[in-house]
Coordinates of C-alpha atoms and ligand atoms in Angstrom, one line a residue:
X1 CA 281.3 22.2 132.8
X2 CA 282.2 18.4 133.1
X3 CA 282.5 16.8 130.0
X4 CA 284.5 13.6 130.1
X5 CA 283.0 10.4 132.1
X6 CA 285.9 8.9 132.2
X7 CA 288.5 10.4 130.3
X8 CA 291.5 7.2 130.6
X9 CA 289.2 5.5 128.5
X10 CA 291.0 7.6 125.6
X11 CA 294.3 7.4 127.0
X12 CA 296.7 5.4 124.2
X13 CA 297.2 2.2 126.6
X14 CA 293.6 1.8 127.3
X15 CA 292.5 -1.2 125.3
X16 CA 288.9 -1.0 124.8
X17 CA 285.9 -4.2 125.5
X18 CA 285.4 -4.1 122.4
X19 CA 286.9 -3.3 118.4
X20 CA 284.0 -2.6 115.6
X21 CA 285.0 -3.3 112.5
X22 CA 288.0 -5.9 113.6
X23 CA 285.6 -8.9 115.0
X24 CA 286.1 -10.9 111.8
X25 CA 290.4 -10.4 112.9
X26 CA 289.6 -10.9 116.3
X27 CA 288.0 -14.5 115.8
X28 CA 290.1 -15.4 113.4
X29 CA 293.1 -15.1 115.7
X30 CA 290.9 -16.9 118.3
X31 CA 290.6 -19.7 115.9
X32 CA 294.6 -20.5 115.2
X33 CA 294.6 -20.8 119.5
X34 CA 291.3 -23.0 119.6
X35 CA 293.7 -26.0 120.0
X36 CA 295.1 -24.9 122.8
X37 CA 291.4 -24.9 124.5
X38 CA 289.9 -28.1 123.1
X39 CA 293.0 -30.2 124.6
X40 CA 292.7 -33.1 122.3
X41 CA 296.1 -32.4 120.3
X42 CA 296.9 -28.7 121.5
X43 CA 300.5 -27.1 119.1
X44 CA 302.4 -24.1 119.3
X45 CA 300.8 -21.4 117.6
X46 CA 303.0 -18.5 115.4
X47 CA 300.7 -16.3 113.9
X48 CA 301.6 -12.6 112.9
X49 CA 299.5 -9.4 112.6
X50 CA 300.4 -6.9 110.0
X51 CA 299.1 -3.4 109.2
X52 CA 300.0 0.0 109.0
X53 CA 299.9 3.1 111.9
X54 CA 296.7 3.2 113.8
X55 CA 295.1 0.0 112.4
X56 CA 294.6 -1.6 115.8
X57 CA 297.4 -4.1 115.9
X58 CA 298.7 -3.3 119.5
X59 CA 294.7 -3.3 120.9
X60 CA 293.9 -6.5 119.2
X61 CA 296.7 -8.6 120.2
X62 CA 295.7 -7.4 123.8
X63 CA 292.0 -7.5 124.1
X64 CA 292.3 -11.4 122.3
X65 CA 294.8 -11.9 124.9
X66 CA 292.8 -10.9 127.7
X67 CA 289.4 -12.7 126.5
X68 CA 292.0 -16.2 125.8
X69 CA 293.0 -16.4 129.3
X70 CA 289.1 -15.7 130.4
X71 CA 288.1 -18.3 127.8
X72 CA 290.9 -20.7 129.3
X73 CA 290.2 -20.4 133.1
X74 CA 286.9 -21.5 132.1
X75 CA 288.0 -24.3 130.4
X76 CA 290.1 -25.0 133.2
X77 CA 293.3 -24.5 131.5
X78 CA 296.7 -22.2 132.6
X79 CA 297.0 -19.8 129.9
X80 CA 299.3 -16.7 130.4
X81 CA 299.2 -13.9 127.7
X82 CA 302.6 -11.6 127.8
X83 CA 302.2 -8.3 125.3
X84 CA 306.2 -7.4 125.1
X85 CA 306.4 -4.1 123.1
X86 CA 310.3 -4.8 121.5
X87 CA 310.6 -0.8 120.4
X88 CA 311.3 -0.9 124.7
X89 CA 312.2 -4.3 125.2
X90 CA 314.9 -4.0 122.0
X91 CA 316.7 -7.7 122.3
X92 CA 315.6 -11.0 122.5
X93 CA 317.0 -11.4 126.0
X94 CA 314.9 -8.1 127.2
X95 CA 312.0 -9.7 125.5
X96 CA 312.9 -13.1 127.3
X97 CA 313.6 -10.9 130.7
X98 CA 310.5 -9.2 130.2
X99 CA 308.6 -12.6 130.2
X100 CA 310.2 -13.7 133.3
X101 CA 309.4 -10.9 135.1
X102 CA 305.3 -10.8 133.9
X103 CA 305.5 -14.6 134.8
X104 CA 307.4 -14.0 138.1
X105 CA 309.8 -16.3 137.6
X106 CA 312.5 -16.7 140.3
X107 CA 315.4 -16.5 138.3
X108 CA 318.8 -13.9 139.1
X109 CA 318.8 -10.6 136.9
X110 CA 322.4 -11.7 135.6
X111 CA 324.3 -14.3 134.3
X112 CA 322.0 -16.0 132.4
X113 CA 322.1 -17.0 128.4
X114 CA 319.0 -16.9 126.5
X115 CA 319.2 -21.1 125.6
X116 CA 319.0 -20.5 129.4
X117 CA 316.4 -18.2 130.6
X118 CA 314.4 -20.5 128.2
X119 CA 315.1 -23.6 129.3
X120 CA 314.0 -22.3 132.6
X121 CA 310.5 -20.8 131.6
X122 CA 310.0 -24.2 129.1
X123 CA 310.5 -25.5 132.9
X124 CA 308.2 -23.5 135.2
X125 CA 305.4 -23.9 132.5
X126 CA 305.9 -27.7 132.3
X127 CA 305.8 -27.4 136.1
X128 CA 302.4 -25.4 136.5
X129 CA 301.1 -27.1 133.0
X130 CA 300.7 -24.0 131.9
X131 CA 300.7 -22.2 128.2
X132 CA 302.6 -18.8 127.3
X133 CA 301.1 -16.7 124.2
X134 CA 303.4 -14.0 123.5
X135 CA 303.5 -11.2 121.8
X136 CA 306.5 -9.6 120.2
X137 CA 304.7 -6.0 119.3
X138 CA 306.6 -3.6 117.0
X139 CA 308.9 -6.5 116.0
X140 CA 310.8 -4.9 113.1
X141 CA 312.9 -3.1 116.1
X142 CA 313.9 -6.4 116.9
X143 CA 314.8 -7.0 113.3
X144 CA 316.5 -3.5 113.1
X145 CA 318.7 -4.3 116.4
X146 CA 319.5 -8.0 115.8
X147 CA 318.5 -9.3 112.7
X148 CA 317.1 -12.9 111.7
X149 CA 318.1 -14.6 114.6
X150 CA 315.4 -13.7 117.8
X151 CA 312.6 -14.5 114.4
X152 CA 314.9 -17.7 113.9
X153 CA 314.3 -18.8 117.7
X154 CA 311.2 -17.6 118.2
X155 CA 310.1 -19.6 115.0
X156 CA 311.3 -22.2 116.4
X157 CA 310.0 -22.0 119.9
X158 CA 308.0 -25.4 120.8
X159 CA 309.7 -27.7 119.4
X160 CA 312.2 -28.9 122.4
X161 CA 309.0 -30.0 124.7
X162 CA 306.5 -32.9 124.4
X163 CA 303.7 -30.4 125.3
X164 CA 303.6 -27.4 123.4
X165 CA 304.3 -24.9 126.2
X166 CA 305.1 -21.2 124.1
X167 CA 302.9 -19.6 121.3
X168 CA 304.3 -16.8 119.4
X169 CA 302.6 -13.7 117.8
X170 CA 304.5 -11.4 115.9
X171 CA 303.2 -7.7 115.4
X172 CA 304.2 -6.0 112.1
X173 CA 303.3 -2.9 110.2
X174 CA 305.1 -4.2 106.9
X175 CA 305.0 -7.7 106.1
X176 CA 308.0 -7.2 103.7
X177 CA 310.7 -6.5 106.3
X178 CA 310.7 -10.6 106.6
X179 CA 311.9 -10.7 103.4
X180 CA 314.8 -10.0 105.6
X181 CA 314.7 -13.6 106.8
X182 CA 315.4 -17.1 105.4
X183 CA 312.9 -18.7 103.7
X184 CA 312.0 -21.2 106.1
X185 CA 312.1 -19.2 109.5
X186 CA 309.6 -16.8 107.5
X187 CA 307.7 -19.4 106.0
X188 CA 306.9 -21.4 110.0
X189 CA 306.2 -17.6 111.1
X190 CA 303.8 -16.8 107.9
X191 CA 301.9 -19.5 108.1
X192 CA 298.8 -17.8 110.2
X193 CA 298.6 -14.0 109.3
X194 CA 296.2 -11.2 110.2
X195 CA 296.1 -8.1 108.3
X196 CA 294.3 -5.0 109.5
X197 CA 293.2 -2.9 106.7
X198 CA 293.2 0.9 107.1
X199 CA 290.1 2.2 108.5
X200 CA 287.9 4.2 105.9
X201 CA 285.1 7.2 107.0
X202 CA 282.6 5.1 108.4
X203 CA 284.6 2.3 110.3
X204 CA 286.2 5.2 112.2
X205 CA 282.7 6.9 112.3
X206 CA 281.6 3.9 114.4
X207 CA 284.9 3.7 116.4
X208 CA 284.5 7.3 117.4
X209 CA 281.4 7.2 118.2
X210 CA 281.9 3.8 120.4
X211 CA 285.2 5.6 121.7
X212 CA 283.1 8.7 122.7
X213 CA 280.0 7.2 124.2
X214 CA 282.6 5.5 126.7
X215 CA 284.7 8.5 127.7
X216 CA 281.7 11.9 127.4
X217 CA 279.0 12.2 128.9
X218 CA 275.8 11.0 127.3
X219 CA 275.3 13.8 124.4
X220 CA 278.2 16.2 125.0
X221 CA 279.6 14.9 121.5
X222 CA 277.2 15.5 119.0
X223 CA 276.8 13.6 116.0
X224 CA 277.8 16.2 113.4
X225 CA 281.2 16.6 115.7
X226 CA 282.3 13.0 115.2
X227 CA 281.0 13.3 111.3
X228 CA 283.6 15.8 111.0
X229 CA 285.8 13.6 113.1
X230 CA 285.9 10.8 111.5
X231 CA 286.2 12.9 108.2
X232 CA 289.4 14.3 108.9
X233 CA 291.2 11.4 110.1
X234 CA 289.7 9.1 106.9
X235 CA 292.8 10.5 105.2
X236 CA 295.2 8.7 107.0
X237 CA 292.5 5.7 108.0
X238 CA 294.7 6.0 111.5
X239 CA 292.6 5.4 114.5
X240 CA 295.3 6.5 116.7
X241 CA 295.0 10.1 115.4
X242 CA 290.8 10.0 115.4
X243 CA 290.7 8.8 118.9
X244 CA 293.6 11.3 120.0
X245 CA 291.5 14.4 118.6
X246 CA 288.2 13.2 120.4
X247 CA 290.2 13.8 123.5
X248 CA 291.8 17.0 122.4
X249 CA 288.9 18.8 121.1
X250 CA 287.5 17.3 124.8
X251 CA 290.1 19.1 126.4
X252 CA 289.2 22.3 124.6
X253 CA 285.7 22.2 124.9
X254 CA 286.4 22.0 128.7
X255 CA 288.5 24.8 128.8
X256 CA 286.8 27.1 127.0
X257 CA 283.6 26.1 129.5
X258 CA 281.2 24.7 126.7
X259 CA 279.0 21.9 127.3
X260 CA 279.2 20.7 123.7
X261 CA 282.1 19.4 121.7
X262 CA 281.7 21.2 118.8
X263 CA 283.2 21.1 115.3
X264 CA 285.8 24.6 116.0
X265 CA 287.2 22.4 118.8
X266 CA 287.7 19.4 116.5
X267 CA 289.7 22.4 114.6
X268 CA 291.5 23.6 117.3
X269 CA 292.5 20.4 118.0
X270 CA 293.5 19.4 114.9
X271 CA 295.8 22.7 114.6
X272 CA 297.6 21.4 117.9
X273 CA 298.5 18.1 117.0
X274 CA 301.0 16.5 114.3
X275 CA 300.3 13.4 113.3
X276 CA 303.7 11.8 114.1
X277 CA 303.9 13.5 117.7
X278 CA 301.0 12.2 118.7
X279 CA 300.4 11.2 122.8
X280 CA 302.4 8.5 123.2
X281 CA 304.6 8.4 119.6
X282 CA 307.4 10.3 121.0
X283 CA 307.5 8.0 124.3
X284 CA 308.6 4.9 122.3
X285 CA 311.6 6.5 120.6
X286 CA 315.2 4.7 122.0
X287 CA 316.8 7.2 124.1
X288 CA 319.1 7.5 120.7
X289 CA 316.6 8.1 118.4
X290 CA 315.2 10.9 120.9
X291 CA 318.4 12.9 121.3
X292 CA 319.0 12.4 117.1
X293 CA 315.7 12.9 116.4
X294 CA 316.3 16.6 118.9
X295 CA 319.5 16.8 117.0
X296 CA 317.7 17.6 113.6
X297 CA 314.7 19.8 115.3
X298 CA 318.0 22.3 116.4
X299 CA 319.3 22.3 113.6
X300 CA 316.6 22.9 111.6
X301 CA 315.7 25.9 113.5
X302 CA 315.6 29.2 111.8
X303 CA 314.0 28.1 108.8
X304 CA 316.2 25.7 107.6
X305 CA 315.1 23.1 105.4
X306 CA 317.5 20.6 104.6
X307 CA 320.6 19.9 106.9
X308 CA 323.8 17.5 105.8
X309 CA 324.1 14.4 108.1
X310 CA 327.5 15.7 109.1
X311 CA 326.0 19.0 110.5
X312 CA 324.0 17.0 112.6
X313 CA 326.2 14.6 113.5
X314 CA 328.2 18.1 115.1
X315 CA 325.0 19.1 116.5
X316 CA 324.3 15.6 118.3
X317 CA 327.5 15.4 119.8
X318 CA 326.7 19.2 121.3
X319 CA 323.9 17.8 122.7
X320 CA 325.6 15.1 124.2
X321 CA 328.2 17.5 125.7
X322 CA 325.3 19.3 127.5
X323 CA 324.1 16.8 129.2
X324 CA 327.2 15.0 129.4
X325 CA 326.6 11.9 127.8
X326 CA 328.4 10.1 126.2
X327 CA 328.3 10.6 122.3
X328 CA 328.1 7.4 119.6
X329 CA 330.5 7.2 116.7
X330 CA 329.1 8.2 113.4
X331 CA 328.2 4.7 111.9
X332 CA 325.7 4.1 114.6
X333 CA 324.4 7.8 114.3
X334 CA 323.8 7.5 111.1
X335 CA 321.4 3.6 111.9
X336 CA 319.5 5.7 114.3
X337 CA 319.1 8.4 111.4
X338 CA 317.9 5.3 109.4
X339 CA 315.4 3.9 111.6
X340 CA 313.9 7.7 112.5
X341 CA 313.1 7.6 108.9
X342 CA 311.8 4.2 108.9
X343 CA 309.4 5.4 111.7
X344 CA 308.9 8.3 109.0
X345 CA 310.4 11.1 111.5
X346 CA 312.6 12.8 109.2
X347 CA 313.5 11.9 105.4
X348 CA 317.2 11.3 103.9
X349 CA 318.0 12.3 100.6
X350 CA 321.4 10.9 99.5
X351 CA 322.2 12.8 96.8
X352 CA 325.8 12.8 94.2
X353 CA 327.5 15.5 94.0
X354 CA 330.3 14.6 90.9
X355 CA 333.5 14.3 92.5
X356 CA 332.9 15.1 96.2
X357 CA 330.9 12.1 96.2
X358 CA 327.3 11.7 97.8
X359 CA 326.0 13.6 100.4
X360 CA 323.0 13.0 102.8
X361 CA 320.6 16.1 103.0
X362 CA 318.1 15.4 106.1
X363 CA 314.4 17.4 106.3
X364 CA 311.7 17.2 108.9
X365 CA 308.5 16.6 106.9
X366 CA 305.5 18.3 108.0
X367 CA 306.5 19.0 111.8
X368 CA 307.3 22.3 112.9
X369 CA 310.7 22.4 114.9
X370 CA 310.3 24.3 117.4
X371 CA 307.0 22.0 118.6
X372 CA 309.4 18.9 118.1
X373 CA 312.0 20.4 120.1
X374 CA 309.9 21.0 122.9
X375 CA 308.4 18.0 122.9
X376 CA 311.7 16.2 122.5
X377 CA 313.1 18.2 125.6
X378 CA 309.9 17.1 127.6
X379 CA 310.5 13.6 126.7
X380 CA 314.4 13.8 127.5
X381 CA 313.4 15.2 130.5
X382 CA 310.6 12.9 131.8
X383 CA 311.4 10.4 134.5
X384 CA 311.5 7.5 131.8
X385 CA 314.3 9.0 130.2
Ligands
ATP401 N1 288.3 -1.0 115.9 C1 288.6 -0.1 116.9 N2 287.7 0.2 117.8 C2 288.0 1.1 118.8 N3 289.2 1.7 119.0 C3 290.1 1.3 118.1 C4 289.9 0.4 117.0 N4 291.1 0.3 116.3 C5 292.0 1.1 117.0 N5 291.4 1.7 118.0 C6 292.1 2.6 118.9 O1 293.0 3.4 118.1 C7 294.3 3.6 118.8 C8 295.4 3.0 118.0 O2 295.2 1.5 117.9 P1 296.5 0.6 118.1 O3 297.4 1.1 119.1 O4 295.9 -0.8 118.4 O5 297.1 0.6 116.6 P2 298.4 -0.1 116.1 O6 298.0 -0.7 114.8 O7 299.0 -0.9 117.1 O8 299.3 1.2 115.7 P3 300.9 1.3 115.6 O9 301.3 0.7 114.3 O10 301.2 2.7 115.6 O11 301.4 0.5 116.8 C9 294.1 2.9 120.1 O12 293.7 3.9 121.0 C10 293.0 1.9 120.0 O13 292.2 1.8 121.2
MG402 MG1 300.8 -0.8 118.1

């Protein structure tokens, strides 16, 4: 029995036509660009989105990207959107690299600073009088890998050029890790924010029911199936997980031959999926964080519920030996174990024990190890990796 329509409509890079529930965001945003489309005194924009998991961040920084350049070849005007996602592109000279391959720029692969590489992008956009928006998604791994200083130039992007040339958005999920920066780079970044709200039952109601009607076929998804939907994801108002389980209890229903998407395969599918190893979660780890991240699933096999960093740090480097890699040294082991927590992977409890000092106790909250660790193998093992 077919179910899906079109089934990469719920894939987690689709961006859909439209966002219920984040039009009021959506023109907003449009409305710190307007300049750049009336012409009569266009600026640099630096606006930054914040909120948490599954808010719709990533999809509206894309879909207003895509409907600005629309809006701008009408109005006869060269606007290029980049999306750069900086948990893959990690430093501000990938970020900048990244750019100069979207933009096509004929520029060598090496031996270029980043003063450089901008100069010559503030040139070919001068050249074509054209107008880069990007957008530094998942910044804080920016933050995490080089601190203040890619916010410091980004914030300060614009200002070498009579024409404003670059526009910068910066996508967060805390707006407090730029407490991290000095006042004034935050300050020219925070003047323009958008914050997406979590989604309550009936905003993701409508989303799944929008998501659904583009991926099923008319009526295989009955309305009591995306009630119950929309239910069970209201807990963690993450849109992410809702539209992942439309597609999962799709895939059971089609499986098991029904021709409706009922309620048990909502179940099913709920049962098969942790919320942190979501489709696409996994994918965006560093290849670090993956093999740490693997390093705590083995370790925490057999039932184990806390393991000290040091054991881990013995079982990383085993890893490491396996596959012949070569291992980091503790100090950075234990920043990777930092930001897997950050991403809310695993937990750290540092805990004093009198005079042998303080000791680091790791747990893997609410994912069951064996399902990490084969998931973690599929991802080491994956082309990308
Ligand atoms: N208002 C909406 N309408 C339809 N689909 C939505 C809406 N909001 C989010 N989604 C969908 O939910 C999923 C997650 O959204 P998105 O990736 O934009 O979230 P995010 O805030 O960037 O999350 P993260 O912090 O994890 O990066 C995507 O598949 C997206 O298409
Ligand atoms: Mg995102």
């Amino acid at each position: 029995m077919k179910l899906f329509r079109d089934e990469e409509r719920l894939s987690p890079e689709f961006v859909p036509s439209t966002l219920p529930h984040r039009e009021k965001e959506l023109s907003l945003l449009r409305s710190f660009f307007s300049s750049l489309l009336s012409g009569s005194s266009p600026y640099s924009v630096r606006a930054v989105i914040t909120g948490s998991v599954g808010t719709g961040k990533t999809s509206l920084a894309k879909l207003f990207g895509q409907q600005f350049e629309r809006d701008a070849r009408k109005a006869k005007r060269n606007v290029v959107y980049v999306h750069v996602n900086c948990r893959i592109n990690r430093t501000l000279f990938s970020v900048l690299r990244r750019i100069v391959e979207v933009a096509q720029l004929p520029l060598p692969r090496r031996g270029f600073t980043e003063e450089e590489v901008m100069h010559r992008l503030l040139e070919h956009l001068t050249e074509n009088d054209a107008h880069l928006i990007l957008t530094a998604d998942e910044a804080e791994a920016l933050l995490m890998e080089e601190g203040a200083e890619p916010f410091y130039f980004l914030s300060r992007i614009g200002e070498e050029t009579d024409e404003p040339r670059l526009s910068v958005i910066v996508i967060l999920r805390d707006i407090e890790i730029l407490e991290r920066l000095d006042s004034q780079t935050r300050s020219s970044l925070l003047g323009t924010a958008v914050h997406l709200s979590v989604y309550g039952y009936s905003e993701l109601l409508d989303i799944v029911r929008f998501r659904a009607a583009e991926a099923f076929i008319p009526t295989t998804v009955p309305e009591e199936t995306l009630e119950f939907l929309a239910d069970v994801s209201a807990e963690r108002g993450d849109a992410r997980y809702a539209i992942d389980l439309l597609w999962r209890s799709g895939k059971f229903a089609e499986a098991e031959g029904s021709s409706r998407v009922t309620a048990e395969h909502v179940r099913k599918a709920m049962a098969s999926v942790y919320p942190a190893i979501t489709r696409g979660a996994l994918g965006y780890l560093s290849h670090d964080e993956t093999v740490a991240l693997l390093a705590c699933a083995r370790s925490m096999r057999g039932d184990k519920a806390y393991v000290t960093s040091a054991e881990l740090f013995e079982a990383y480097r085993l890893i490491c030996e396996e596959r012949s890699w070569a291992p980091k040294g503790y100090t950075s082991f234990w920043e990777t174990l930092q930001t897997l927590q950050d991403q809310g992977f695993i937990r750290i409890k540092v805990q004093s024990e009198g005079a042998r000092g303080r000791r680091s106790y790791i747990s893997l909250p609410g994912i069951p190890s064996v399902l990490l660790e084969a998931e973690l193998m599929r991802v080491l093992d994956s082309p990308r990796a």
